[in-house]
Amino acid sequence: MDLQTLTYLVVGATFALYIGIALWSRAGSTHEFYVAGGGIHPVANGMATAADWMSAASFISMAGLIAYMGYGGSVFLMGWTGGFVLLAMFLAPYLRKFGKFTVPEFIGERYYSRTARIVAVICLIVCSVTYVIGQMKGVGVAFSRFLEVDYDIGLYVGMGIVFVYAVLGGMKGITYTQIAQYCVLIFAFTIPAIFISLNLTGNPLPQLGLGSTLIGSDTYLLDKLDLVLQDLGFAQYSTQERLSKLNMFAYTLSLMIGTAGLPHVIIRFFTVPKVSDARKSAGWALLFIAILYTTAPAVSGMARLNLVDTLAGRDGGGLVYDERPQWFKNWEKTGLLEFEDKNGDGRVTHVADSAVNEMVTIDRDIIVLANPEIARLPNWVIALVAAGGLAAALSTAAGLLLAISSAISHDLLKGVFTPGISEKQELLASRIAMAVAIGFAGYLGLNPPDFAAGTVALAFGLAASSLFPALMLGIFSKRVTKEGAIAGMLAGLGATLCYVFQHKGIMFIPGTEFMGGMQENWFLGIEPNAFGAVGALVNVIVAVTVSRVTAEPPSEVQELVEHIRVPSGVVPTHGR
């Protein structure tokens, strides 16, 4: 069976499964729509959380970025996994003990203020919309290649699929769909890695294959990759820093605390029956995530070596363009891979010098999806990777859209503007809000500000600078006041947005940046994607300072803080 037909069958079968699950588990109440009825088993919730967490950035883009950033790409591995440990230890059980639906609801009650709740909703929407842009980029990339359509059409198809199962099922449908999506994406990511590791090193475990010698040689894979890249003028793969050590530290910290502050991940811990189950869910999720994250470095290194070898051609003098493999032609159709014959010799020259380099476009987001084709793996493996990439992007997009819709319908409409709204009306409002969010995210996905992982990193920075400090201070400090929390969230979010927009454009629109991407204008050499750590520090300083000069929180609020610090017992999840 040819690749295109097989891809249609595999991807179509997975989509039918997702939509079928959504119809079977359609939410009939706000309790089911927001938190799946609060009865999800910790193992199932851990698997769903892993799928919710491992987005297009993790599946499609992270390995591609590491492939070109080398050692500097470790910021994604350390930041995202470290953040999950932080979430499990310091946030998840305490927020579950609180027992409500959403993050803004906690902030509104802890800081005894509707204004604080509204500010938290604004922060949530800004973070989640930025994050979902990255998912839409991943959806567009995957669909454009494997359906052999333009990027824009691929994005529209993906929007339609998300609309069907996210709007219908709510958290209940999304949870069970994400369990299926996790199984699809983890097999899709690890099976090609096993094949490629066997082909290059003879070791079936990619994690060990990365540190093994190449078949028929005493040369280690990483040593070979370093040597090849240096010969082409690129930086050494295994020692290449991401701009500077300070920038790498800030980037890692921003991703770590951003992870712990992401609303669409936190809300998953409201779906388990008991407080202790929240910790167990986080532990299971970290285990499921680790399978992919320990495989990603191997995929990155092996993909870069295979790509460079392919572009070098059989004789090392450059791939003859007319003899380029089919995968090369397929990706050219999408516009994500582009060759320009600058010297007119009909061969591909792939070097670091941009004046000589003829591979003018190699989108980092295609590396994982193209990897099986480059390595000449069987068609069924390539089709499985297509399904996995789409599962990763769609699962996280659904979780983000649910967080956005619940913030609008539950926190703004029900919690602030129309508290007398009926449950049926609130459910309808949630679905309308989700549909609007899908349309808006798709529109922004047509002009993403960065690669999928880069765009997602911006979202983490925004969460790190706005929501995380408010949550941590709300749990572990009885002295922080509503004035301090509001001022801190606005200051942290404002500082980060200002820094990002001045370098990447207002709302990421090209030509509106005030300072461009010039490194000499970066604060202490910290790039915009890593600035969330600085924004978080601004948030904490402002919140603590303002709290010191304002009246202490009421005694009942201080008692609430004492209560949620004891993460035990069965606490029903409910609304207000």
Tab-separated table of N, CA and C in Angstrom, residues 3 30 52 62 94 111 129 161 239 259 261 267 292 361 447 458 528 547:
chain	number	residue	atom	x	y	z
A	3	LEU	N	2.231	5.152	0.593
A	3	LEU	CA	2.301	5.936	1.826
A	3	LEU	C	1.081	6.834	2.011
A	30	THR	N	-22.283	21.101	33.859
A	30	THR	CA	-21.066	21.907	33.989
A	30	THR	C	-20.005	21.148	34.771
A	52	ASP	N	-2.110	15.942	27.506
A	52	ASP	CA	-2.430	17.366	27.559
A	52	ASP	C	-1.145	18.191	27.563
A	62	MET	N	10.189	20.191	19.705
A	62	MET	CA	11.296	20.166	20.658
A	62	MET	C	12.519	19.449	20.105
A	94	TYR	N	-2.520	21.167	46.888
A	94	TYR	CA	-3.120	22.275	47.627
A	94	TYR	C	-4.305	22.874	46.862
A	111	TYR	N	-7.692	35.861	47.327
A	111	TYR	CA	-7.389	37.283	47.454
A	111	TYR	C	-8.656	38.122	47.620
A	129	VAL	N	-3.934	31.540	24.931
A	129	VAL	CA	-4.040	31.845	23.499
A	129	VAL	C	-2.660	31.771	22.850
A	161	ILE	N	-11.491	19.511	13.445
A	161	ILE	CA	-11.437	18.313	14.286
A	161	ILE	C	-11.501	18.681	15.761
A	239	THR	N	28.431	20.750	22.826
A	239	THR	CA	28.849	21.818	23.750
A	239	THR	C	28.245	23.174	23.408
A	259	THR	N	5.595	26.084	33.649
A	259	THR	CA	4.918	24.787	33.664
A	259	THR	C	3.991	24.679	34.864
A	261	GLY	N	2.599	26.935	36.453
A	261	GLY	CA	1.541	27.926	36.477
A	261	GLY	C	0.557	27.840	35.335
A	267	ILE	N	-5.781	22.489	35.966
A	267	ILE	CA	-7.199	22.122	36.030
A	267	ILE	C	-7.395	20.601	35.986
A	292	LEU	N	8.837	9.952	26.682
A	292	LEU	CA	9.111	10.758	25.490
A	292	LEU	C	10.325	11.660	25.691
A	361	THR	N	15.671	27.291	3.533
A	361	THR	CA	14.635	27.035	4.532
A	361	THR	C	14.655	25.576	4.948
A	447	ASN	N	-0.235	33.118	11.254
A	447	ASN	CA	0.982	33.937	11.282
A	447	ASN	C	1.669	33.772	12.632
A	458	LEU	N	7.056	31.228	24.836
A	458	LEU	CA	6.509	32.536	25.183
A	458	LEU	C	5.325	32.384	26.137
A	528	PRO	N	13.795	37.127	24.517
A	528	PRO	CA	12.386	37.304	24.892
A	528	PRO	C	11.711	36.026	25.390
A	547	SER	N	1.912	44.506	49.504
A	547	SER	CA	1.244	43.853	50.630
A	547	SER	C	1.716	44.398	51.972
